[in-house]
Short mmCIF file of C-alpha atoms and ligand atoms in Angstrom, two decimals:
data_model
loop_
_atom_site.label_atom_id
_atom_site.label_comp_id
_atom_site.label_asym_id
_atom_site.label_seq_id
_atom_site.Cartn_x
_atom_site.Cartn_y
_atom_site.Cartn_z
CA MET A 1 0.00 0.00 0.00
CA LYS A 2 1.44 3.34 -1.02
CA ILE A 3 0.10 6.46 0.69
CA ALA A 4 0.53 9.89 -0.92
CA VAL A 5 0.37 13.04 1.20
CA LEU A 6 -0.44 16.18 -0.80
CA LYS A 7 0.58 19.78 -0.27
CA GLU A 8 -2.61 21.83 0.10
CA THR A 9 -3.42 24.30 -2.66
CA SER A 10 -6.56 26.05 -1.34
CA GLU A 11 -6.05 29.66 -0.38
CA GLY A 12 -5.28 30.11 3.31
CA GLU A 13 -5.03 26.38 4.02
CA ARG A 14 -2.00 25.79 6.24
CA ARG A 15 -2.75 22.30 7.51
CA VAL A 16 -1.36 18.99 6.26
CA ALA A 17 -3.05 15.57 6.31
CA ALA A 18 -0.16 13.56 7.75
CA THR A 19 2.49 14.48 10.29
CA PRO A 20 5.84 12.74 10.76
CA GLU A 21 4.24 10.95 13.74
CA THR A 22 1.51 9.36 11.62
CA VAL A 23 3.91 8.69 8.75
CA LYS A 24 5.95 6.58 11.16
CA LYS A 25 2.80 4.72 12.19
CA TYR A 26 1.75 3.99 8.60
CA ILE A 27 5.21 2.64 7.87
CA ALA A 28 5.04 0.48 11.00
CA LEU A 29 1.83 -1.02 9.54
CA GLY A 30 3.76 -1.97 6.39
CA ALA A 31 2.77 0.94 4.12
CA THR A 32 5.10 3.16 2.13
CA VAL A 33 4.54 6.90 2.31
CA SER A 34 5.37 9.54 -0.26
CA VAL A 35 5.02 13.18 0.75
CA GLU A 36 4.77 16.05 -1.73
CA THR A 37 7.64 18.52 -1.33
CA GLY A 38 6.74 21.31 1.08
CA ALA A 39 3.49 19.64 2.25
CA GLY A 40 4.16 20.53 5.88
CA ASP A 41 5.82 23.92 5.37
CA ALA A 42 2.82 26.05 6.35
CA ALA A 43 2.31 23.98 9.50
CA ALA A 44 6.00 24.32 10.46
CA ILE A 45 6.83 20.72 9.57
CA ALA A 46 9.95 20.33 7.42
CA ASP A 47 10.40 17.87 4.55
CA ALA A 48 13.40 16.48 6.45
CA ASP A 49 11.12 15.53 9.39
CA TYR A 50 9.05 13.33 7.08
CA ALA A 51 12.15 11.84 5.50
CA ALA A 52 13.55 11.06 8.96
CA MET A 53 10.48 8.90 9.61
CA GLY A 54 11.03 6.93 6.40
CA ALA A 55 8.86 8.80 3.88
CA THR A 56 10.09 9.71 0.43
CA VAL A 57 9.65 13.39 -0.36
CA GLY A 58 9.28 14.68 -3.93
CA PRO A 59 7.10 16.37 -6.53
CA ARG A 60 3.36 15.68 -6.63
CA ALA A 61 3.61 13.44 -9.70
CA ASP A 62 6.09 11.16 -7.90
CA ALA A 63 3.96 11.07 -4.74
CA LEU A 64 0.85 10.19 -6.75
CA LYS A 65 2.46 7.55 -8.97
CA ASP A 66 0.94 4.15 -8.07
CA ALA A 67 -0.48 5.55 -4.80
CA ASP A 68 -3.34 3.51 -3.32
CA ALA A 69 -4.49 6.26 -0.95
CA ILE A 70 -4.19 10.03 -1.41
CA LEU A 71 -4.45 12.03 1.80
CA ALA A 72 -5.30 15.73 1.90
CA VAL A 73 -6.99 18.19 4.24
CA GLN A 74 -9.24 19.71 1.56
CA GLY A 75 -10.20 17.77 -1.55
CA PRO A 76 -7.70 18.34 -4.39
CA ASP A 77 -9.03 19.38 -7.80
CA ALA A 78 -9.57 16.27 -9.90
CA ALA A 79 -7.27 17.71 -12.61
CA SER A 80 -4.46 18.20 -10.09
CA ILE A 81 -4.41 14.48 -9.33
CA ALA A 82 -4.86 13.29 -12.92
CA GLY A 83 -2.77 10.20 -13.39
CA ALA A 84 -3.72 8.78 -9.99
CA LYS A 85 -4.36 5.04 -10.11
CA PRO A 86 -8.03 4.13 -10.72
CA GLY A 87 -9.43 2.61 -7.55
CA ALA A 88 -7.17 4.75 -5.31
CA TYR A 89 -8.81 6.35 -2.28
CA VAL A 90 -8.96 10.13 -1.96
CA ILE A 91 -9.35 10.79 1.76
CA ALA A 92 -10.00 14.37 2.89
CA ALA A 93 -12.69 16.86 3.89
CA LEU A 94 -14.38 16.89 0.49
CA ASP A 95 -17.14 19.48 1.04
CA PRO A 96 -19.45 17.32 -1.14
CA PHE A 97 -22.40 19.68 -1.57
CA ARG A 98 -20.35 22.71 -2.57
CA GLN A 99 -17.80 20.76 -4.61
CA ARG A 100 -20.08 18.52 -6.58
CA GLU A 101 -18.19 19.01 -9.85
CA ARG A 102 -14.97 17.95 -8.20
CA ILE A 103 -16.62 14.83 -6.76
CA ASP A 104 -17.97 13.99 -10.24
CA GLY A 105 -14.38 14.35 -11.46
CA TYR A 106 -13.20 11.79 -8.92
CA ALA A 107 -15.93 9.42 -10.08
CA SER A 108 -14.94 9.80 -13.76
CA ALA A 109 -11.31 9.12 -12.85
CA GLY A 110 -12.38 5.91 -11.11
CA LEU A 111 -11.22 7.14 -7.70
CA SER A 112 -12.88 6.14 -4.44
CA ALA A 113 -13.58 9.41 -2.65
CA LEU A 114 -14.02 9.28 1.13
CA ALA A 115 -15.46 12.41 2.78
CA MET A 116 -14.14 12.47 6.33
CA GLU A 117 -16.67 15.09 7.45
CA PHE A 118 -19.45 12.55 6.83
CA MET A 119 -18.03 10.31 9.57
CA PRO A 120 -21.01 8.90 11.50
CA ARG A 121 -21.29 10.11 15.09
CA ILE A 122 -21.00 6.74 16.74
CA THR A 123 -18.71 5.75 19.57
CA ARG A 124 -16.50 3.59 17.34
CA ALA A 125 -15.81 6.55 15.07
CA GLN A 126 -15.09 9.20 17.69
CA SER A 127 -11.33 9.05 17.20
CA MET A 128 -11.82 9.46 13.42
CA ASP A 129 -14.05 12.54 13.62
CA ILE A 130 -12.38 15.53 11.95
CA LEU A 131 -15.33 17.81 12.75
CA SER A 132 -14.80 17.28 16.47
CA SER A 133 -11.04 17.57 16.46
CA GLN A 134 -11.04 20.73 14.38
CA SER A 135 -14.03 22.33 16.20
CA ASN A 136 -12.28 21.88 19.49
CA LEU A 137 -9.34 23.98 18.30
CA SER A 138 -11.70 26.52 16.70
CA GLY A 139 -13.47 27.04 20.02
CA TYR A 140 -10.17 27.72 21.73
CA LYS A 141 -8.89 30.02 18.99
CA ALA A 142 -12.17 31.97 18.84
CA VAL A 143 -11.65 33.10 22.41
CA LEU A 144 -8.06 34.14 21.72
CA ASP A 145 -9.15 35.97 18.56
CA GLY A 146 -11.84 37.73 20.56
CA ALA A 147 -9.37 38.62 23.31
CA ALA A 148 -6.91 40.00 20.77
CA GLU A 149 -9.54 42.39 19.36
CA TYR A 150 -10.82 43.38 22.80
CA GLY A 151 -9.04 46.42 24.15
CA ARG A 152 -9.44 45.34 27.76
CA ALA A 153 -8.31 42.54 30.08
CA PHE A 154 -10.06 39.22 30.65
CA PRO A 155 -9.47 38.41 34.32
CA MET A 156 -10.38 40.48 37.30
CA MET A 157 -7.16 42.04 38.56
CA MET A 158 -6.74 43.65 41.94
CA THR A 159 -3.78 45.96 41.78
CA ALA A 160 -2.36 48.72 43.96
CA ALA A 161 -3.73 51.18 41.40
CA GLY A 162 -7.23 49.74 41.60
CA THR A 163 -9.34 46.86 40.33
CA VAL A 164 -9.84 45.79 36.74
CA SER A 165 -13.16 44.00 36.32
CA ALA A 166 -13.49 40.60 34.61
CA ALA A 167 -14.68 40.40 30.99
CA ARG A 168 -18.14 38.95 30.41
CA VAL A 169 -18.15 36.26 27.73
CA PHE A 170 -21.30 34.74 26.26
CA VAL A 171 -21.06 31.55 24.17
CA MET A 172 -23.96 30.75 21.84
CA GLY A 173 -24.04 27.15 20.64
CA VAL A 174 -22.48 24.62 23.00
CA GLY A 175 -21.30 21.79 20.78
CA VAL A 176 -17.67 20.78 20.63
CA ALA A 177 -16.41 24.30 19.75
CA GLY A 178 -18.67 26.03 22.28
CA LEU A 179 -17.61 23.80 25.15
CA GLN A 180 -13.96 24.49 24.40
CA ALA A 181 -14.70 28.22 24.12
CA ILE A 182 -16.33 28.17 27.58
CA ALA A 183 -13.36 26.30 29.08
CA THR A 184 -10.84 28.65 27.45
CA ALA A 185 -12.65 31.83 28.49
CA ARG A 186 -12.90 30.49 32.05
CA ARG A 187 -9.16 29.73 32.08
CA LEU A 188 -8.49 33.32 31.05
CA GLY A 189 -10.55 34.49 34.01
CA ALA A 190 -13.72 35.72 32.28
CA GLN A 191 -17.23 35.51 33.71
CA VAL A 192 -18.85 33.09 31.28
CA SER A 193 -22.44 32.32 30.30
CA ALA A 194 -23.71 30.13 27.47
CA THR A 195 -26.83 28.99 25.65
CA ASP A 196 -27.92 26.27 23.24
CA VAL A 197 -31.17 24.82 21.92
CA ARG A 198 -30.27 21.33 23.17
CA SER A 199 -31.31 21.16 26.80
CA ALA A 200 -28.72 18.42 27.43
CA THR A 201 -26.01 21.09 27.24
CA LYS A 202 -27.27 22.88 30.36
CA GLU A 203 -25.49 20.49 32.67
CA GLN A 204 -22.31 20.61 30.57
CA ILE A 205 -22.27 24.42 30.74
CA GLU A 206 -22.69 24.39 34.49
CA SER A 207 -20.06 21.69 34.99
CA LEU A 208 -17.54 24.04 33.34
CA GLY A 209 -18.39 26.75 35.86
CA ALA A 210 -20.43 28.90 33.46
CA LYS A 211 -23.99 30.17 33.75
CA ALA A 212 -26.61 28.51 31.54
CA ILE A 213 -28.98 30.98 29.82
CA PHE A 214 -32.00 29.00 28.61
CA VAL A 215 -35.45 29.58 27.20
CA GLN A 216 -37.98 28.11 29.63
CA ASP A 217 -41.40 26.62 29.11
CA VAL A 218 -41.61 26.74 25.34
CA LYS A 219 -42.82 23.82 23.26
CA GLY A 220 -40.14 21.85 21.40
CA ILE A 221 -37.45 22.85 23.88
CA GLU A 222 -35.36 19.66 23.55
CA GLY A 223 -33.82 20.85 20.27
CA GLU A 224 -31.98 17.60 19.72
CA GLY A 225 -32.34 15.57 16.54
CA ALA A 226 -30.49 12.74 14.80
CA GLY A 227 -26.89 12.06 15.80
CA GLY A 228 -27.07 14.49 18.73
CA TYR A 229 -27.25 17.47 16.35
CA ALA A 230 -29.60 20.43 16.72
CA THR A 231 -32.92 20.70 14.92
CA GLU A 232 -34.57 23.81 13.51
CA MET A 233 -36.67 25.39 16.29
CA SER A 234 -40.32 26.51 16.29
CA ASP A 235 -41.17 30.17 15.67
CA GLU A 236 -42.41 30.43 19.26
CA TYR A 237 -39.04 29.20 20.51
CA LYS A 238 -37.14 31.55 18.21
CA ALA A 239 -39.08 34.57 19.50
CA ALA A 240 -38.49 33.58 23.14
CA GLN A 241 -34.80 33.00 22.44
CA ALA A 242 -34.45 36.39 20.72
CA ALA A 243 -36.03 38.18 23.71
CA LEU A 244 -33.82 36.36 26.19
CA VAL A 245 -30.69 37.02 24.18
CA SER A 246 -31.54 40.70 23.70
CA SER A 247 -31.58 41.42 27.41
CA HIS A 248 -28.47 39.33 28.08
CA ILE A 249 -26.31 40.41 25.17
CA ALA A 250 -26.41 44.11 26.02
CA LYS A 251 -24.38 43.33 29.14
CA GLN A 252 -21.70 41.21 27.42
CA ASP A 253 -18.18 42.20 26.39
CA ILE A 254 -17.38 39.23 24.13
CA VAL A 255 -19.85 36.97 22.33
CA ILE A 256 -18.73 33.77 20.60
CA THR A 257 -21.26 32.16 18.26
CA THR A 258 -20.85 28.58 17.02
CA ALA A 259 -24.41 27.49 16.15
CA LEU A 260 -24.89 25.12 13.23
CA ILE A 261 -27.75 22.95 11.98
CA PRO A 262 -26.64 20.10 9.70
CA GLY A 263 -27.74 20.51 6.08
CA ARG A 264 -29.15 24.03 6.63
CA PRO A 265 -27.67 27.52 6.72
CA ALA A 266 -26.45 28.58 10.16
CA PRO A 267 -29.27 30.03 12.30
CA ARG A 268 -29.27 33.82 12.67
CA LEU A 269 -28.77 34.50 16.38
CA ILE A 270 -27.74 38.15 16.62
CA SER A 271 -29.45 41.02 14.80
CA ASP A 272 -28.05 44.43 13.98
CA ALA A 273 -30.28 45.97 16.66
CA GLN A 274 -28.83 43.61 19.26
CA ILE A 275 -25.31 44.57 18.17
CA ALA A 276 -26.26 48.22 18.61
CA SER A 277 -27.32 47.47 22.20
CA MET A 278 -23.80 46.30 23.11
CA ARG A 279 -21.16 48.61 24.58
CA PRO A 280 -18.67 50.09 22.08
CA GLY A 281 -15.42 48.12 22.24
CA SER A 282 -17.27 44.81 22.61
CA VAL A 283 -16.35 41.96 20.29
CA ILE A 284 -18.37 39.24 18.56
CA VAL A 285 -16.64 36.20 17.04
CA ASP A 286 -18.79 34.35 14.49
CA LEU A 287 -17.45 30.83 14.01
CA ALA A 288 -20.37 30.01 11.70
CA VAL A 289 -19.52 32.82 9.27
CA GLU A 290 -18.60 30.45 6.43
CA GLN A 291 -21.92 28.59 6.79
CA GLY A 292 -23.96 31.77 6.38
CA GLY A 293 -23.21 33.36 9.75
CA ASN A 294 -24.96 33.58 13.13
CA VAL A 295 -24.42 37.34 13.25
CA GLU A 296 -25.99 39.97 11.01
CA GLY A 297 -23.29 41.88 9.15
CA ALA A 298 -20.49 39.35 9.76
CA VAL A 299 -18.22 39.01 6.73
CA ALA A 300 -16.21 35.86 6.03
CA GLY A 301 -12.50 36.56 6.10
CA GLN A 302 -12.84 39.99 7.74
CA VAL A 303 -13.06 41.86 11.01
CA VAL A 304 -15.77 44.50 10.55
CA GLU A 305 -17.08 47.15 12.93
CA ARG A 306 -20.80 47.89 13.49
CA HIS A 307 -22.00 50.38 16.10
CA GLY A 308 -18.51 50.34 17.64
CA VAL A 309 -18.60 46.55 18.05
CA LYS A 310 -16.02 44.44 16.24
CA ILE A 311 -17.35 41.37 14.43
CA VAL A 312 -14.65 38.80 13.79
CA GLY A 313 -15.28 36.45 10.85
CA HIS A 314 -12.07 34.57 10.22
CA ARG A 315 -12.26 31.79 7.65
CA ASN A 316 -10.86 28.32 8.33
CA VAL A 317 -10.12 28.91 12.00
CA PRO A 318 -8.46 25.49 12.58
CA SER A 319 -5.86 26.42 9.95
CA ARG A 320 -4.89 29.34 12.23
CA LEU A 321 -3.51 26.68 14.60
CA ALA A 322 -2.00 24.70 11.74
CA TYR A 323 0.43 22.57 13.71
CA ASP A 324 -2.03 21.21 16.28
CA ALA A 325 -4.88 21.04 13.79
CA SER A 326 -2.68 18.98 11.46
CA ALA A 327 -1.64 16.68 14.28
CA LEU A 328 -5.26 15.94 15.23
CA PHE A 329 -6.53 15.74 11.64
CA SER A 330 -3.69 13.34 10.76
CA ARG A 331 -4.51 11.14 13.72
CA ASN A 332 -8.18 11.06 12.70
CA LEU A 333 -7.13 9.76 9.27
CA TYR A 334 -4.69 7.28 10.76
CA ASN A 335 -7.27 6.04 13.27
CA PHE A 336 -9.69 5.43 10.41
CA LEU A 337 -7.25 3.59 8.13
CA SER A 338 -5.64 1.54 10.90
CA ALA A 339 -9.05 0.42 12.23
CA PHE A 340 -9.63 -1.35 8.89
CA TRP A 341 -6.05 -2.53 8.42
CA ASP A 342 -5.43 -6.05 7.16
CA LYS A 343 -1.99 -7.07 8.36
CA GLU A 344 -1.39 -9.70 5.67
CA LYS A 345 -2.28 -7.36 2.84
CA ALA A 346 -0.55 -4.43 4.57
CA ALA A 347 -3.51 -2.34 3.41
CA PRO A 348 -6.93 -1.34 4.70
CA VAL A 349 -9.92 -3.47 3.71
CA LEU A 350 -13.08 -1.34 3.65
CA PRO A 351 -16.26 -3.45 3.62
CA GLU A 352 -18.95 -1.65 1.63
CA ASP A 353 -21.67 -2.42 4.15
CA ASP A 354 -19.74 -1.18 7.21
CA GLU A 355 -21.54 1.80 8.81
CA ILE A 356 -18.42 3.98 8.74
CA VAL A 357 -17.39 3.05 5.21
CA LYS A 358 -20.91 3.51 3.93
CA GLY A 359 -21.21 6.83 5.72
CA ILE A 360 -18.16 8.41 4.10
CA THR A 361 -17.85 6.78 0.65
CA LEU A 362 -18.95 9.19 -2.07
CA THR A 363 -17.67 7.48 -5.22
CA ARG A 364 -16.75 3.95 -6.15
CA GLY A 365 -16.17 2.12 -9.46
CA GLY A 366 -16.69 5.25 -11.54
CA LYS A 367 -20.00 6.22 -9.92
CA ILE A 368 -21.43 8.41 -7.18
CA VAL A 369 -22.70 5.97 -4.55
CA HIS A 370 -23.55 8.13 -1.51
CA GLU A 371 -27.28 8.40 -0.90
CA ARG A 372 -27.09 12.05 0.22
CA LEU A 373 -25.41 12.99 -3.06
CA LEU A 374 -27.72 10.84 -5.15
CA ALA A 375 -30.68 12.58 -3.51
CA ALA A 376 -29.20 16.08 -3.97
P1 NAD B 1 -22.59 21.67 15.64
O1 NAD B 1 -21.24 22.15 15.22
O2 NAD B 1 -23.46 21.00 14.63
O3 NAD B 1 -23.41 22.90 16.25
C1 NAD B 1 -22.89 23.69 17.30
C2 NAD B 1 -23.91 23.89 18.40
O4 NAD B 1 -24.89 24.86 17.98
C3 NAD B 1 -24.72 22.64 18.78
O5 NAD B 1 -24.54 22.39 20.16
C4 NAD B 1 -26.16 23.02 18.45
O6 NAD B 1 -27.08 22.43 19.34
C5 NAD B 1 -26.12 24.52 18.60
N1 NAD B 1 -27.23 25.26 17.98
C6 NAD B 1 -27.88 25.02 16.80
N2 NAD B 1 -28.86 25.92 16.62
C7 NAD B 1 -28.83 26.79 17.67
C8 NAD B 1 -29.57 27.93 18.05
N3 NAD B 1 -30.57 28.39 17.28
N4 NAD B 1 -29.27 28.55 19.21
C9 NAD B 1 -28.28 28.10 20.00
N5 NAD B 1 -27.51 27.02 19.70
C10 NAD B 1 -27.79 26.37 18.55
O7 NAD B 1 -22.45 20.75 16.92
P2 NAD B 1 -21.29 19.72 17.28
O8 NAD B 1 -20.16 20.44 17.89
O9 NAD B 1 -21.01 18.93 16.08
O10 NAD B 1 -21.99 18.83 18.41
C11 NAD B 1 -23.30 18.29 18.27
C12 NAD B 1 -23.47 17.09 19.20
O11 NAD B 1 -22.78 15.96 18.67
C13 NAD B 1 -22.92 17.29 20.59
O12 NAD B 1 -23.81 16.67 21.49
C14 NAD B 1 -21.63 16.53 20.58
O13 NAD B 1 -21.23 16.10 21.86
C15 NAD B 1 -22.01 15.37 19.71
N6 NAD B 1 -20.84 14.71 19.11
C16 NAD B 1 -20.79 13.33 19.08
C17 NAD B 1 -19.69 12.67 18.51
C18 NAD B 1 -19.60 11.17 18.48
O14 NAD B 1 -20.32 10.50 19.17
N7 NAD B 1 -18.73 10.59 17.66
C19 NAD B 1 -18.66 13.42 17.95
C20 NAD B 1 -18.76 14.82 17.99
C21 NAD B 1 -19.85 15.46 18.57
#
């Protein structure tokens, strides 16, 4: 089994899909690994570090030649991997709904495309879940990005010259990113509150020492659907949530929004009028900006100012912590491949009817096979 590791070509993408640590592990399983020159540069990993673990390092064409699996963070353009062996796996975050043409290209080239972001949320697959590993880092970085834009301190400080009061941080959406944002803001000494539509998060918020801000006594309050994800809420709930948030948000210094609903645009949580109610100098970080945004006026890739409030909308936040994000992403890929490893063949064997394999396989044998893509 030959594994190729590509250098990313998407704008602003600094991560890499294998680190020297995972290269060593693949080789220990009996694979050979070929890394494209400079693949780790943007994540501060040198070609020599890969070579020291036993990988060959060279141009893309050499890495791709006879490769059985092609690893990347974001799906490569089909043209850029022309010449790859038919039947080879392309394993990456493939963004299937927005990159349909690219996925069709993989199918025509006879490649087996595996979309890692479609990993089912089952216990067995937890260590393979790129959405979790990358969201965790995003939640952390969102707080640091907010703190960097905020012209005041986070912790309460009692000094000889007087007391500095603690920053008030409000986290909206308490999934993986939100929980990490709460923990990070607490570590920095902020007074933290948080909200979500899934009532199960209330206990998690409180166990991290933050205050839970929840809509009470409204129908459909559970908010939890398939796979533990959120569902779209009733109009009654949305109105109650907006009223609750309006009174709370005016007293906050930093707001971090992370709310997503699978398969739908991100829910709008903060209106322009609510932004206007905040104190000048406050900061909002919208982690959902690339999915349509939780915050009115947020712009992907920019920090904008509205009513004296800064709205931070960085794209690809995990890539801003490229080294750690690469390490976790690489382990997710390794955990997936090694779980299906056949020692005798020194290659993974992926049974078509396995829940994980079925969940992530987009193309096989020249065709689109994933039901969500066939239905789209
Ligand atoms: P996500 O990224 O899809 O969404 C972020 C959060 O936004 C969620 O908590 C969601 O409930 C919340 N949200 C949606 N609409 C909202 C609204 N209108 N107002 C406020 N909040 C709103 O979520 P996620 O980080 O992927 O986590 C979803 C769940 O999946 C969690 O329970 C998590 O623990 C679970 N999970 C399970 C596994 C596994 O078993 N393998 C892996 C990862 C996450």
